[in-house]
Amino acid sequence: MPKNPPESMQDHLRHRLNVRAKERWPQLARVQVRFRSGFAYVAGELPGEEEPLPLCRLRFTGVLHTWGFALYLAS
């Protein structure tokens, strides 16, 4: 089973995604990132909404600035 990135990389990714989201999508309250089995699941939180919106999944490749990317499809 693939391993999650170290805690420092997880914090860096969370920070980087939230900063980028504030620049590009000001309507998002924040970006939520959870890690499981080598993947980072990214969801956006809208103000006043209870459920976060799934956005994408990132695959940890072992390098901080290189991640695999898969867009979330509702189907």
Coordinates of C-alpha atoms in Angstrom, one line a residue:
M1 CA 0.0 0.0 0.0
P2 CA 1.4 3.4 -0.9
K3 CA 2.4 5.7 1.9
N4 CA 1.2 9.2 2.6
P5 CA 3.7 12.0 2.4
P6 CA 5.4 13.2 5.6
E7 CA 3.5 15.6 7.8
S8 CA 5.6 18.6 6.6
M9 CA 4.7 17.9 3.0
Q10 CA 1.0 17.5 3.9
D11 CA 1.1 20.9 5.6
H12 CA 2.9 22.5 2.7
L13 CA 0.3 21.1 0.2
R14 CA -2.7 22.3 2.3
H15 CA -1.2 25.8 2.6
R16 CA -0.3 26.0 -1.1
L17 CA -3.8 24.9 -2.2
N18 CA -5.6 27.3 0.2
V19 CA -3.4 30.2 -1.0
R20 CA -4.0 29.4 -4.6
A21 CA -7.7 29.0 -4.1
K22 CA -8.0 32.4 -2.4
E23 CA -6.3 34.0 -5.5
R24 CA -8.4 32.1 -8.1
W25 CA -11.7 31.2 -6.5
P26 CA -12.6 33.8 -3.8
Q27 CA -16.1 32.3 -3.5
L28 CA -14.5 29.2 -1.7
A29 CA -14.3 29.5 2.1
R30 CA -11.4 27.1 2.2
V31 CA -9.9 24.0 0.6
Q32 CA -10.1 20.8 2.6
V33 CA -7.4 18.1 2.0
R34 CA -7.4 14.6 3.5
F35 CA -4.8 12.0 2.9
R36 CA -5.3 8.2 2.5
S37 CA -3.1 5.5 0.9
G38 CA -0.8 7.8 -1.0
F39 CA -3.6 10.1 -2.3
A40 CA -4.7 13.6 -1.3
Y41 CA -8.4 14.1 -1.7
V42 CA -9.2 17.8 -2.3
A43 CA -12.6 19.4 -1.6
G44 CA -13.8 23.0 -1.6
E45 CA -16.0 24.4 1.1
L46 CA -18.5 27.1 0.1
P47 CA -19.8 29.6 2.7
G48 CA -23.1 28.4 4.3
E49 CA -22.8 24.9 2.9
E50 CA -22.5 21.8 5.1
E51 CA -21.1 19.4 2.5
P52 CA -17.7 20.1 0.9
L53 CA -17.6 19.8 -2.9
P54 CA -15.1 17.1 -4.1
L55 CA -12.7 18.7 -6.6
C56 CA -9.9 16.3 -7.4
R57 CA -7.5 13.6 -6.2
L58 CA -3.7 14.0 -6.2
R59 CA -1.4 11.0 -6.2
F60 CA 1.8 11.3 -4.1
T61 CA 4.8 10.5 -6.3
G62 CA 7.5 10.9 -3.6
V63 CA 8.4 14.4 -4.7
L64 CA 7.0 17.6 -3.1
H65 CA 6.2 19.5 -6.4
T66 CA 5.2 16.5 -8.5
W67 CA 1.8 15.0 -8.0
G68 CA -0.5 12.9 -10.2
F69 CA -3.8 14.5 -10.9
A70 CA -7.4 13.2 -11.4
L71 CA -10.4 15.5 -11.7
Y72 CA -13.5 14.5 -9.7
L73 CA -16.4 13.3 -11.8
A74 CA -19.8 13.2 -10.2
S75 CA -20.6 10.1 -12.3

